[in-house]
mmCIF file of C-alpha atoms and ligand atoms in Angstrom:
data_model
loop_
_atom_site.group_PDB
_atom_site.id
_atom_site.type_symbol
_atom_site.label_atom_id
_atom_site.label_comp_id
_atom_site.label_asym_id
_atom_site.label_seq_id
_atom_site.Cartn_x
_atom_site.Cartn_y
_atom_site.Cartn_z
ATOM 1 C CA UNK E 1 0.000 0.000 0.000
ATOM 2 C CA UNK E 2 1.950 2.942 -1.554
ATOM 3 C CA UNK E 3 0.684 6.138 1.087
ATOM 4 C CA UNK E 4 1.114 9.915 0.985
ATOM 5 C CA UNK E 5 0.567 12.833 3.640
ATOM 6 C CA UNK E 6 -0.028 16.311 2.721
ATOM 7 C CA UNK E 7 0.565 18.493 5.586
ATOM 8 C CA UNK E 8 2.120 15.730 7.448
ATOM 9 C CA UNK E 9 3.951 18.218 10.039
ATOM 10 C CA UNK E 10 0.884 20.450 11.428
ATOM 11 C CA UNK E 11 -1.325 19.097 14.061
ATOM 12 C CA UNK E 12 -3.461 16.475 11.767
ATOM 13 C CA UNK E 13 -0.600 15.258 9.880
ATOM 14 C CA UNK E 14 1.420 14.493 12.763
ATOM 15 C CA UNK E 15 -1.456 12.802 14.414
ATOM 16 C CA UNK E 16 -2.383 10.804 11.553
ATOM 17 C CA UNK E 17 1.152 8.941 11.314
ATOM 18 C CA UNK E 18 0.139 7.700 15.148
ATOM 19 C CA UNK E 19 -3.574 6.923 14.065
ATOM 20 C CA UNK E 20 -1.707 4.651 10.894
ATOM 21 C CA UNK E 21 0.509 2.309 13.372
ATOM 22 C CA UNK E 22 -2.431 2.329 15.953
ATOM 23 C CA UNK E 23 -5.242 0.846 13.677
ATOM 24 C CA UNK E 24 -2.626 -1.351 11.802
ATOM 25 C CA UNK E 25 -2.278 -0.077 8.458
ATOM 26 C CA UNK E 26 0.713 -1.869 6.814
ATOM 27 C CA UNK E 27 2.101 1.247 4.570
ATOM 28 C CA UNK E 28 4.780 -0.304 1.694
ATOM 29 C CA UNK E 29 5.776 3.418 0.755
ATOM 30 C CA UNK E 30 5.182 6.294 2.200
ATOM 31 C CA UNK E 31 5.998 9.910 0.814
ATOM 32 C CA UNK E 32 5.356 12.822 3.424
ATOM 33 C CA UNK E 33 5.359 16.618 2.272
ATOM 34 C CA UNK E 34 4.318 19.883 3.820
ATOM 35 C CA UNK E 35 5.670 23.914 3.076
ATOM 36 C CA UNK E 36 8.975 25.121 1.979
ATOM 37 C CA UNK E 37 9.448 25.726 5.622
ATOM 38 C CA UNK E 38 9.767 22.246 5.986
ATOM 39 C CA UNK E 39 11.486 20.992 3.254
ATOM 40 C CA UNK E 40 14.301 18.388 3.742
ATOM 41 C CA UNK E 41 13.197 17.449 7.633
ATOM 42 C CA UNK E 42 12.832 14.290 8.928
ATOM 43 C CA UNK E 43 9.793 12.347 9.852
ATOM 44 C CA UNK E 44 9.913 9.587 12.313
ATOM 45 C CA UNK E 45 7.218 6.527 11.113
ATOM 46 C CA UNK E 46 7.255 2.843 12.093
ATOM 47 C CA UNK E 47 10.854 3.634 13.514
ATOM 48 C CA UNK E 48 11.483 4.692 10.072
ATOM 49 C CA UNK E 49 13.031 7.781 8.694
ATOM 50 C CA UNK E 50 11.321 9.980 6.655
ATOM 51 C CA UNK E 51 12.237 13.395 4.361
ATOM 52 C CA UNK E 52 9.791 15.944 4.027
ATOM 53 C CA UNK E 53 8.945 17.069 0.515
ATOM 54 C CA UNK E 54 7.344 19.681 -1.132
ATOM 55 C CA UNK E 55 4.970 18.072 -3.935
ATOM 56 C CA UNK E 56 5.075 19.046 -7.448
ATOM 57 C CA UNK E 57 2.830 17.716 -10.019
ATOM 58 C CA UNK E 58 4.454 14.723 -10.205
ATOM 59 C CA UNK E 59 4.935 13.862 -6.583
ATOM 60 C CA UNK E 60 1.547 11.574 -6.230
ATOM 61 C CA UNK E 61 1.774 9.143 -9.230
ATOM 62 C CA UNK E 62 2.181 5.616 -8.498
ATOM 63 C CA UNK E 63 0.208 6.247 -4.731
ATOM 64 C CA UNK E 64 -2.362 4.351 -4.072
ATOM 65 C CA UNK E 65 -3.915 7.082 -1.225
ATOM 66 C CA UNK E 66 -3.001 9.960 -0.512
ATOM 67 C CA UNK E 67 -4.236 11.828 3.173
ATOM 68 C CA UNK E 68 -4.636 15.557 3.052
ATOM 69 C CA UNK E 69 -4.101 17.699 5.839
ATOM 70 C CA UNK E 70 -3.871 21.160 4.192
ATOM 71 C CA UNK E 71 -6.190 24.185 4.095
ATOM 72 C CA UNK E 72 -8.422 24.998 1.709
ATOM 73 C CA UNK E 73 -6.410 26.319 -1.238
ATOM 74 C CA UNK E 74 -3.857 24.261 -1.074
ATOM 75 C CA UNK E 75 -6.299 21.009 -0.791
ATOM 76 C CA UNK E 76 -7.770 22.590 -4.019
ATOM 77 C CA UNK E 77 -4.070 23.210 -6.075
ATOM 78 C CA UNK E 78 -2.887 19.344 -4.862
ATOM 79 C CA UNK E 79 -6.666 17.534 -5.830
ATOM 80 C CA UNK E 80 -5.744 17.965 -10.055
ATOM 81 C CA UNK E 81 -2.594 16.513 -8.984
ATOM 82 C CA UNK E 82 -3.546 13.613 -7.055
ATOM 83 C CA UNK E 83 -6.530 12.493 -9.208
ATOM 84 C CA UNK E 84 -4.049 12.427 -12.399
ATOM 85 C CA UNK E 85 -2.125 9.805 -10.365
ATOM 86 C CA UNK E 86 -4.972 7.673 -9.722
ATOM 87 C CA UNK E 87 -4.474 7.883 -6.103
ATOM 88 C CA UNK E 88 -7.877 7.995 -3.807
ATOM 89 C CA UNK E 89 -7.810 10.914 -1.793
ATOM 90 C CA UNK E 90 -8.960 11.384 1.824
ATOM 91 C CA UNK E 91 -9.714 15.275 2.728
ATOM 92 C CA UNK E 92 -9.517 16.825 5.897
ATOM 93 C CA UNK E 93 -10.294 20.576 4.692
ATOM 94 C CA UNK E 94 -13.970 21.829 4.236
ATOM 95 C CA UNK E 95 -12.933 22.510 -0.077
ATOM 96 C CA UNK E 96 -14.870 19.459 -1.471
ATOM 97 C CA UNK E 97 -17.369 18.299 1.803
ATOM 98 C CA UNK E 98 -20.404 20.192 -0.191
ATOM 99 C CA UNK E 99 -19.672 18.538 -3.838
ATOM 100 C CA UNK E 100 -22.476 15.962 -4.712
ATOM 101 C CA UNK E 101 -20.328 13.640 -5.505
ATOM 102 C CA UNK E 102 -17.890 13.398 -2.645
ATOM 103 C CA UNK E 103 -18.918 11.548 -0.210
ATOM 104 C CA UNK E 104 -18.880 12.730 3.728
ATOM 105 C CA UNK E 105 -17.934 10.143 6.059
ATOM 106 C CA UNK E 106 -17.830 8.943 9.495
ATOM 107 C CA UNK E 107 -16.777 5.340 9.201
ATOM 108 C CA UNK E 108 -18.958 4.341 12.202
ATOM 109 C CA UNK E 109 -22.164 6.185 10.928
ATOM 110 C CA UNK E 110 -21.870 6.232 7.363
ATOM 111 C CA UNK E 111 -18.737 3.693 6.293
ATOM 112 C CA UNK E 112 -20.389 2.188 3.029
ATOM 113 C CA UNK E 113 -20.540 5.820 1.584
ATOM 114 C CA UNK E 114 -16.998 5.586 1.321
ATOM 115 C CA UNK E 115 -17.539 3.259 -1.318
ATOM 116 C CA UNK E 116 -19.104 5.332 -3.767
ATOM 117 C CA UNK E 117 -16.054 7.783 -4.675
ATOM 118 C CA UNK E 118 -14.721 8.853 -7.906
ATOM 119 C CA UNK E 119 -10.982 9.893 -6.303
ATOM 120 C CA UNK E 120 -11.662 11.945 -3.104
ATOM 121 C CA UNK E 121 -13.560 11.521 0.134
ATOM 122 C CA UNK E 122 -13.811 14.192 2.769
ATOM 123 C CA UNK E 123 -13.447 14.324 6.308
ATOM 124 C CA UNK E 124 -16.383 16.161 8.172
ATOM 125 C CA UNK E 125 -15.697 19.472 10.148
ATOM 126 C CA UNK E 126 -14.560 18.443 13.688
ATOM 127 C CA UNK E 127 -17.428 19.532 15.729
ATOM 128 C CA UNK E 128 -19.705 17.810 13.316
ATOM 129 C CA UNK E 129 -18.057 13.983 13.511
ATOM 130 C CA UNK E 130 -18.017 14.614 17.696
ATOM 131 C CA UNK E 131 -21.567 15.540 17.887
ATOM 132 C CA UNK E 132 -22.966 13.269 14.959
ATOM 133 C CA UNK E 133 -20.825 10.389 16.993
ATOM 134 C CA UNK E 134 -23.054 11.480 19.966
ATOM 135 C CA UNK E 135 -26.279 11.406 18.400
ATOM 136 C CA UNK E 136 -26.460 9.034 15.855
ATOM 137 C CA UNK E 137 -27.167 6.264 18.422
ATOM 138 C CA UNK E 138 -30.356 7.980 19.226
ATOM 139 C CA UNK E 139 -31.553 7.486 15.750
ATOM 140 C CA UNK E 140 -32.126 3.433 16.727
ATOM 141 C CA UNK E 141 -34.711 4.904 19.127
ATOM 142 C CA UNK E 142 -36.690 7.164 16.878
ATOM 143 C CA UNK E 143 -35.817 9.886 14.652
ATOM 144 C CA UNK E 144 -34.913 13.264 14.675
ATOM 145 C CA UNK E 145 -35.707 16.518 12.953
ATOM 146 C CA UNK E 146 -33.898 19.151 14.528
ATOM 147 C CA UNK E 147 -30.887 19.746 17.017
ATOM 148 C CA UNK E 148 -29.791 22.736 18.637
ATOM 149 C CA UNK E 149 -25.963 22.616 19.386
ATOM 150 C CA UNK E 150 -23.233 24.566 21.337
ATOM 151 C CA UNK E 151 -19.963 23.600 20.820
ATOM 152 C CA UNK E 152 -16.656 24.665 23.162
ATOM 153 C CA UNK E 153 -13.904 24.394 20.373
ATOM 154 C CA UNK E 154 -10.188 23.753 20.909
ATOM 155 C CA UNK E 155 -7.318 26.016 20.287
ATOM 156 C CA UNK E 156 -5.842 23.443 18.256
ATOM 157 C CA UNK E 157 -8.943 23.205 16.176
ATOM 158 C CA UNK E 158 -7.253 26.189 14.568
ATOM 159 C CA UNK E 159 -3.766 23.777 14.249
ATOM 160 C CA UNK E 160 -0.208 24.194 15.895
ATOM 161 C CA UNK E 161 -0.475 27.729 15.529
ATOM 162 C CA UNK E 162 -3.602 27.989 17.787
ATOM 163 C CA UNK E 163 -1.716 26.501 20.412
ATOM 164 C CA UNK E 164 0.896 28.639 19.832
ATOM 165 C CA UNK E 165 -1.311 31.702 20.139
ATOM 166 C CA UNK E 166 -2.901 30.378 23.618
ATOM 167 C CA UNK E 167 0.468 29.349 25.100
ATOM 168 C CA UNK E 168 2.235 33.105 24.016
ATOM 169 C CA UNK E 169 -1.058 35.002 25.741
ATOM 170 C CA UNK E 170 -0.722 33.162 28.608
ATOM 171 C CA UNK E 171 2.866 34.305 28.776
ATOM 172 C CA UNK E 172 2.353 37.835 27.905
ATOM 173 C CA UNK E 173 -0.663 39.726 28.660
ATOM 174 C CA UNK E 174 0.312 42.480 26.295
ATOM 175 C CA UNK E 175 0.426 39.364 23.453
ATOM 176 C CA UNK E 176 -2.019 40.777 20.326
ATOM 177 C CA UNK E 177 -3.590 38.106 19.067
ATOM 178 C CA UNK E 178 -3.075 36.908 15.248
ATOM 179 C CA UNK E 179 -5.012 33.718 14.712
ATOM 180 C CA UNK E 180 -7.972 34.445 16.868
ATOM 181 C CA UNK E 181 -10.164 37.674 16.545
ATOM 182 C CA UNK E 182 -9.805 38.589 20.210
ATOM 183 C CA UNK E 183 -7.518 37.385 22.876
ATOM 184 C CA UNK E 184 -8.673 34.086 23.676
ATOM 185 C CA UNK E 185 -7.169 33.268 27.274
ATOM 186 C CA UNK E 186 -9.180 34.241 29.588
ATOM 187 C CA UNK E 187 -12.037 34.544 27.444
ATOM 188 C CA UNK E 188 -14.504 33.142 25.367
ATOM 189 C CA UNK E 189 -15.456 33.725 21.618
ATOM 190 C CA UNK E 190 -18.716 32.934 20.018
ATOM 191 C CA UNK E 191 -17.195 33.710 16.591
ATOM 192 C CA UNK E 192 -15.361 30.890 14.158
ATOM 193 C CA UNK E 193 -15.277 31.199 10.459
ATOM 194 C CA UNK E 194 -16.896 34.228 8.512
ATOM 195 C CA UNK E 195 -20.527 35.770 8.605
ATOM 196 C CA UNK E 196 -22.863 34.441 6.204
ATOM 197 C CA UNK E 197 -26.159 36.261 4.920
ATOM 198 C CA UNK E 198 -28.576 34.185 7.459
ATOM 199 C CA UNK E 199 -25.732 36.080 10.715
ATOM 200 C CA UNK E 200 -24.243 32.210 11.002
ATOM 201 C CA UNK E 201 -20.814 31.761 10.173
ATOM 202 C CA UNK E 202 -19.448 29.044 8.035
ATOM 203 C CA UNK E 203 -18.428 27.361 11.021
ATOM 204 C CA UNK E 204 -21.814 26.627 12.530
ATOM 205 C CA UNK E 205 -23.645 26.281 9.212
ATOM 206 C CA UNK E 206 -21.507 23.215 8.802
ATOM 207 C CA UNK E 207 -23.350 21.151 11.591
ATOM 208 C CA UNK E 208 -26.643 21.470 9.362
ATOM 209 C CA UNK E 209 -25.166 21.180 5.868
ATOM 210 C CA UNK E 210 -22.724 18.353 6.952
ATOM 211 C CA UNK E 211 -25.043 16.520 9.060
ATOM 212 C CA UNK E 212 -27.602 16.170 6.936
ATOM 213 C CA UNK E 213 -25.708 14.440 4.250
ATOM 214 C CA UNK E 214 -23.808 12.019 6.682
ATOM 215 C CA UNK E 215 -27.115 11.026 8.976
ATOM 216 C CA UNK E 216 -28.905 11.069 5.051
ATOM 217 C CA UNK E 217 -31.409 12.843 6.448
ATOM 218 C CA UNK E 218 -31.757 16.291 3.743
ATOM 219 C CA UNK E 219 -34.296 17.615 6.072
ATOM 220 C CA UNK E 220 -32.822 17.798 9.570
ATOM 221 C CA UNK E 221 -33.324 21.465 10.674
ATOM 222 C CA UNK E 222 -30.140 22.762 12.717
ATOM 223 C CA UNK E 223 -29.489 25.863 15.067
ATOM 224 C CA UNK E 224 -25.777 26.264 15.990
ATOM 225 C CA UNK E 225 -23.336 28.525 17.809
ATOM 226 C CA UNK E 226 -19.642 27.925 17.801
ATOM 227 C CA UNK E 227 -17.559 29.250 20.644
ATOM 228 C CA UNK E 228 -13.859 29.053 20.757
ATOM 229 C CA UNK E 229 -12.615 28.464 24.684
ATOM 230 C CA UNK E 230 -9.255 28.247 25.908
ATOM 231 C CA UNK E 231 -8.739 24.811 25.873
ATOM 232 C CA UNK E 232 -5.863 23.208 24.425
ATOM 233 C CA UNK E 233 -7.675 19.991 23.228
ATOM 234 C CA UNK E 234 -10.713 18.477 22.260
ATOM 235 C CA UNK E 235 -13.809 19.998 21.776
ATOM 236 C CA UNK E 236 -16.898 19.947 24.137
ATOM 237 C CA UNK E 237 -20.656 19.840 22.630
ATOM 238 C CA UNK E 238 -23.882 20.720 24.004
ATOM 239 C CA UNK E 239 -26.664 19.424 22.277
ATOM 240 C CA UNK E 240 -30.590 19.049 22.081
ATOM 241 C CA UNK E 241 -32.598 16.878 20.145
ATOM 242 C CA UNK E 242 -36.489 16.784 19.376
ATOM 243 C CA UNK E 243 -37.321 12.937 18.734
ATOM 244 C CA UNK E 244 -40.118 11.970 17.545
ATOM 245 C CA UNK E 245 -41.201 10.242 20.519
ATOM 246 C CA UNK E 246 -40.628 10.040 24.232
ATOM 247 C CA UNK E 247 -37.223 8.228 24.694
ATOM 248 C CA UNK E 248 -36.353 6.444 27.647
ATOM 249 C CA UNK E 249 -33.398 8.088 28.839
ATOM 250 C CA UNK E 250 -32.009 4.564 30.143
ATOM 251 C CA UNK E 251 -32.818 3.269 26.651
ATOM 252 C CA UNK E 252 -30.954 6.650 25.333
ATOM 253 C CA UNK E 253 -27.696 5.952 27.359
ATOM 254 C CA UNK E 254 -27.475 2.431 26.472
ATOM 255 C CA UNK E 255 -27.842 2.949 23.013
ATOM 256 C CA UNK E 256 -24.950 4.957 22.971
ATOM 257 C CA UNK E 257 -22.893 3.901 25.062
ATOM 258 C CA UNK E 258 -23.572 0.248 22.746
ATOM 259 C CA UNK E 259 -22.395 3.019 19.599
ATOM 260 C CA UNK E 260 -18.969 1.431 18.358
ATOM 261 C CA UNK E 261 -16.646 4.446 19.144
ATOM 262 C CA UNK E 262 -18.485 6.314 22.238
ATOM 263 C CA UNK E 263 -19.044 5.953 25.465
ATOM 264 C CA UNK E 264 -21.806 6.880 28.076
ATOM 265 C CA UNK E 265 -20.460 7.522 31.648
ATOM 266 C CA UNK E 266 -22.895 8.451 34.362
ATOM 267 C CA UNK E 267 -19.861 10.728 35.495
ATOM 268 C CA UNK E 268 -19.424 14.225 34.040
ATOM 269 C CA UNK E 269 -16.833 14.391 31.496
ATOM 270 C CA UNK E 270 -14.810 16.574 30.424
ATOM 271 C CA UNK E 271 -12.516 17.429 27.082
ATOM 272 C CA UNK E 272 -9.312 16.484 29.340
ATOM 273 C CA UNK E 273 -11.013 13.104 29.580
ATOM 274 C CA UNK E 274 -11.465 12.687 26.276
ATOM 275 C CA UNK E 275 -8.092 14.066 24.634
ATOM 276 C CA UNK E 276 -5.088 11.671 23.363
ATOM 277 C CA UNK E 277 -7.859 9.088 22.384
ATOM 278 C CA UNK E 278 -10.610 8.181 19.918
ATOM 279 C CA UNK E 279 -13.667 7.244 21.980
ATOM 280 C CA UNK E 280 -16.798 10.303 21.852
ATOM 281 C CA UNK E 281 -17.554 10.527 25.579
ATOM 282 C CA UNK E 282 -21.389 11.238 26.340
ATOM 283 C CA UNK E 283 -22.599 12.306 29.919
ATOM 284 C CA UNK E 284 -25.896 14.415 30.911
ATOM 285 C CA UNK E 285 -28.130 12.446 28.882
ATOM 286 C CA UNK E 286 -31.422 14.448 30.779
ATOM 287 C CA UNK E 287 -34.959 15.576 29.437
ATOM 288 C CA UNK E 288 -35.898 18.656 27.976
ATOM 289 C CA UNK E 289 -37.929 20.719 30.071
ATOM 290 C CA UNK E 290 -39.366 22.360 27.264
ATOM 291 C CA UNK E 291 -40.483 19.776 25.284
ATOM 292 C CA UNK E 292 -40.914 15.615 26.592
ATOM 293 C CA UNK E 293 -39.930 14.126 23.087
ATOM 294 C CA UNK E 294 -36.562 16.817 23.519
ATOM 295 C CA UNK E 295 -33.037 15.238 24.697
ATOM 296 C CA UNK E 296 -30.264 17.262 26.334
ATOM 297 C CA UNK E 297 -26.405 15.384 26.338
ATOM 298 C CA UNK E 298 -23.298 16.619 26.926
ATOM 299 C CA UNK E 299 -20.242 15.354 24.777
ATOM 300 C CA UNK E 300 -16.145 15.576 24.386
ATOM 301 C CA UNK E 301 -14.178 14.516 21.733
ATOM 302 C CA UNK E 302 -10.293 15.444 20.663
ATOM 303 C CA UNK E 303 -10.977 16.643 17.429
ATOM 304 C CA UNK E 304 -6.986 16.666 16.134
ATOM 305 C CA UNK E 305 -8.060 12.239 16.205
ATOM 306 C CA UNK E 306 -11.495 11.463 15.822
ATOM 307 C CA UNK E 307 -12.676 15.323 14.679
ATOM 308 C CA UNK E 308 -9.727 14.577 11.732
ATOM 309 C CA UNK E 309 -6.857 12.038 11.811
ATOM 310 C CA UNK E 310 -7.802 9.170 13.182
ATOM 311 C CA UNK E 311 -11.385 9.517 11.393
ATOM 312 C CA UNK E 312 -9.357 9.778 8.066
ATOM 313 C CA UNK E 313 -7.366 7.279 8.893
ATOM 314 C CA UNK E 314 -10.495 5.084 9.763
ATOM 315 C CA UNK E 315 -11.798 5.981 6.001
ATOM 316 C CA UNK E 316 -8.664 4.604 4.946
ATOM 317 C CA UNK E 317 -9.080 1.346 7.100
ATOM 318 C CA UNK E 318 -12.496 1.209 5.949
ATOM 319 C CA UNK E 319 -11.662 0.584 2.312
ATOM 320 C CA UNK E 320 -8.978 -1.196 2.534
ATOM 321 C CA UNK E 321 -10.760 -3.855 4.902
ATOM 322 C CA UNK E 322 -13.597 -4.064 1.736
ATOM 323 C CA UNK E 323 -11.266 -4.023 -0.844
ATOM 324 C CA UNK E 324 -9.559 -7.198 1.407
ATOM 325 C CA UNK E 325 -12.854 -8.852 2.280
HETATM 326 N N1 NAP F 1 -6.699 21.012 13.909
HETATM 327 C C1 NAP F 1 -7.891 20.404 13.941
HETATM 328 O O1 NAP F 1 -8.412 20.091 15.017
HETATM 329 C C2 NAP F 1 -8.613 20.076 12.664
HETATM 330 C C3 NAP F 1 -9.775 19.324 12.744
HETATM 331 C C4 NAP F 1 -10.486 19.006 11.572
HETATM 332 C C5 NAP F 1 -10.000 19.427 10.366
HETATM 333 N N2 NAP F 1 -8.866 20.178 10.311
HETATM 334 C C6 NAP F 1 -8.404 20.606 8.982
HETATM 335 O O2 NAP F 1 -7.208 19.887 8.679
HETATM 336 C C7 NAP F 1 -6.347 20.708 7.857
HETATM 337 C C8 NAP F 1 -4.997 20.833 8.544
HETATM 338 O O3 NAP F 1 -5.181 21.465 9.793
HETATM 339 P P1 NAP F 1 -4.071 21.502 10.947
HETATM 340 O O4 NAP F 1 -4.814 21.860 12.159
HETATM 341 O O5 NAP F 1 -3.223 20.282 10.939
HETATM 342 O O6 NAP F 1 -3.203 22.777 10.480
HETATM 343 P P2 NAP F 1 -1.694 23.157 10.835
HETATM 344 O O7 NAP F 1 -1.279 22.594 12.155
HETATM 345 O O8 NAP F 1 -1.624 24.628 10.655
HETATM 346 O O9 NAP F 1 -0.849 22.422 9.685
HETATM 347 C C9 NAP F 1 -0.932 22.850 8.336
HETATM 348 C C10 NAP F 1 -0.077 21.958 7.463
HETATM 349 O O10 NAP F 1 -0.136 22.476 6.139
HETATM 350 C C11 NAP F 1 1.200 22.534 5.640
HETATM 351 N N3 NAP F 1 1.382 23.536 4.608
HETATM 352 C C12 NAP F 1 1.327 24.884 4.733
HETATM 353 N N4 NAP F 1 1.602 25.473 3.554
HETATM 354 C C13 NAP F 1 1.838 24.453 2.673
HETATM 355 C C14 NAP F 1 2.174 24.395 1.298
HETATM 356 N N5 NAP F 1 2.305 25.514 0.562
HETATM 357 N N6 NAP F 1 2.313 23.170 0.722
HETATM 358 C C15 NAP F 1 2.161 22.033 1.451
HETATM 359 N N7 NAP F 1 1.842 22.018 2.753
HETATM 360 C C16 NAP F 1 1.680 23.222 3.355
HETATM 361 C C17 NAP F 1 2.017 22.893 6.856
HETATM 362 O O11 NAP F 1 3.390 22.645 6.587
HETATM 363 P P3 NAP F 1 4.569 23.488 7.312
HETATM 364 O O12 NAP F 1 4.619 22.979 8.707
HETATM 365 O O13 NAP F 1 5.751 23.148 6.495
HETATM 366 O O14 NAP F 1 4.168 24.941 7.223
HETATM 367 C C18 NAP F 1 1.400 21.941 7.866
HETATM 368 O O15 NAP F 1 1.917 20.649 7.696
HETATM 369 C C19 NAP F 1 -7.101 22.041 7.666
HETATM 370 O O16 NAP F 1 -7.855 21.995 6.496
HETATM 371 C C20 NAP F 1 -8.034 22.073 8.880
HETATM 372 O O17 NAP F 1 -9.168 22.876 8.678
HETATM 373 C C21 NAP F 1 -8.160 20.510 11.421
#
């Protein structure tokens, strides 16, 4: 299996070479590249050395996959690239998760999707996977039409250089910020992504737009607001559901807890709980007081694994256990 990472030395790179040896992916060849400012430095894989490159148009034939963890644009220049090799690529930007035919997929929720690709798959938005891992169970119960979510995102949702900015204001009050668009220690900021005409942002319009084509479910109605916290990992969700019944909130708790990939604990939990490992913690599964068919849960996933690498990696894992089987 003849592998390559773009972006492998930012946060979801790096995490994805762990997130390869942990679910067992025998790699044959594996070419790594990032930015000129890492050109010619070594990557550590399988107690292997590896150089960084910086990928031309010729870089990706003869792969058979190829893992992107870019932004944006540069998803966009290396995708003409890639597909002219052949290669299937596996996107962690937002560039292709809206194109009809590019499929969206959480391996746990929506695996088989994965199947129907011409060349790329894309990772869902971070916040998304974590929540949809959350609620998904509930769908074995009844259904759902619309959700109302909060999420607590991360520093490092915003890659190394979020951390970067949390860690320098924390040193030096008189820091200005440069990724964020206020100071973010000490504080709280209900503003990710840009404004769109409806007063959303991108950010939180992703929930809705993402979630309905994972769950397959085009008419799921979503309300979201995206806050940015100073944490340094994983992200924390607070959602509410409207089934369309009464659900026994024993019944609710077992099915996910049963959900392969999340756990229920009785216990509050917390994104330090959950960071440095794959499992969706759930806790607060309580009734809505404003409505008896409405669910509240709280949930906590690190979103550098399951919100990106390890989920990509689990696309990966996913085809290559059907193309096996
Ligand atoms: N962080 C998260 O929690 C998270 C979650 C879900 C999805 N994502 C998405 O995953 C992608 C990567 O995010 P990240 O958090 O890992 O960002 P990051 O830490 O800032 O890393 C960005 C990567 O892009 C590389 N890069 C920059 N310019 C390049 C160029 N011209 N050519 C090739 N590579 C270049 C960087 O290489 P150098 O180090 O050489 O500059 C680095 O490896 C983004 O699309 C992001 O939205 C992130």
């Amino acid at each position: 299996m003849r592998l390559g990472i773009i972006g492998v030395s930012g946060a979801v790179g790096q995490q994805m070479l762990e997130c390869l040896v942990e679910q067992d992916i025998v790699v044959d060849e594996l070419r790594v590249f990032a930015s000129e400012k890492s050109r010619g430095k070594k990557i550590l894989f399988n107690n292997q050395e590896y150089t960084i490159q910086v990928a031309d148009e010729s870089s990706f034939d003869g792969l058979d996959y190829v893992l992107g963890a870019v932004s944006n644009e540069l998803s966009k220049k290396y995708w003409p690239w890639i597909k002219k090799s052949g290669a299937i690529y596996i996107d962690n930007s937002s560039a292709f998760r809206g194109d009809k035919d590019v499929p969206l997929v959480v391996p746990e929720i929506n695996g088989e999707d994965a199947l129907d690709n011409h060349g790329l798959i894309a990772n869902p938005n971070c916040s998304t996977i974590i929540t949809l891992m959350a609620i998904a169970p509930l769908l074995k119960l009844g259904d759902f039409n619309s959700m109302i979510a909060t999420t607590f995102q991360a520093v490092s949702g915003a890659g190394n250089k979020g951390i970067e900015e949390l860690n320098n204001e924390l040193n030096n009050c008189n820091y200005q910020p440069k990724v964020f668009p206020y100071t973010i220690a000490s504080n709280v900021i209900s503003e990710i992504g840009s404004y769109l005409d409806n007063d959303y942002t991108s950010e939180e319009m992703k929930m809705m737009n993402e979630g309905r084509k994972i769950l397959h479910h085009p008419d799921l109605r979503v309300s979201c607001t995206c806050v940015r916290v100073p944490v340094m990992r994983s992200h924390s969700i607070s959602v509410r559901v409207v089934m369309d019944r009464i659900v026994d909130l024993d019944e609710g708790k077992r099915v996910i807890n049963d959900f392969d990939g999340v756990e229920y604990r009785d216990e509050l939990v917390t994104p330090l709980d959950a960071s440095n490992q794959d499992i969706v913690y759930v806790s607060r599964l309580r009734r809505d007081l404003t409505n008896p068919n409405g669910l509240l849960l709280w949930c906590c996933g690190d979103q550098i694994r399951k919100g990106a690498a390890s989920n990509a990696v689990g696309i990966l894992k996913y085809l290559l256990d059907c193309k096996h089987n």
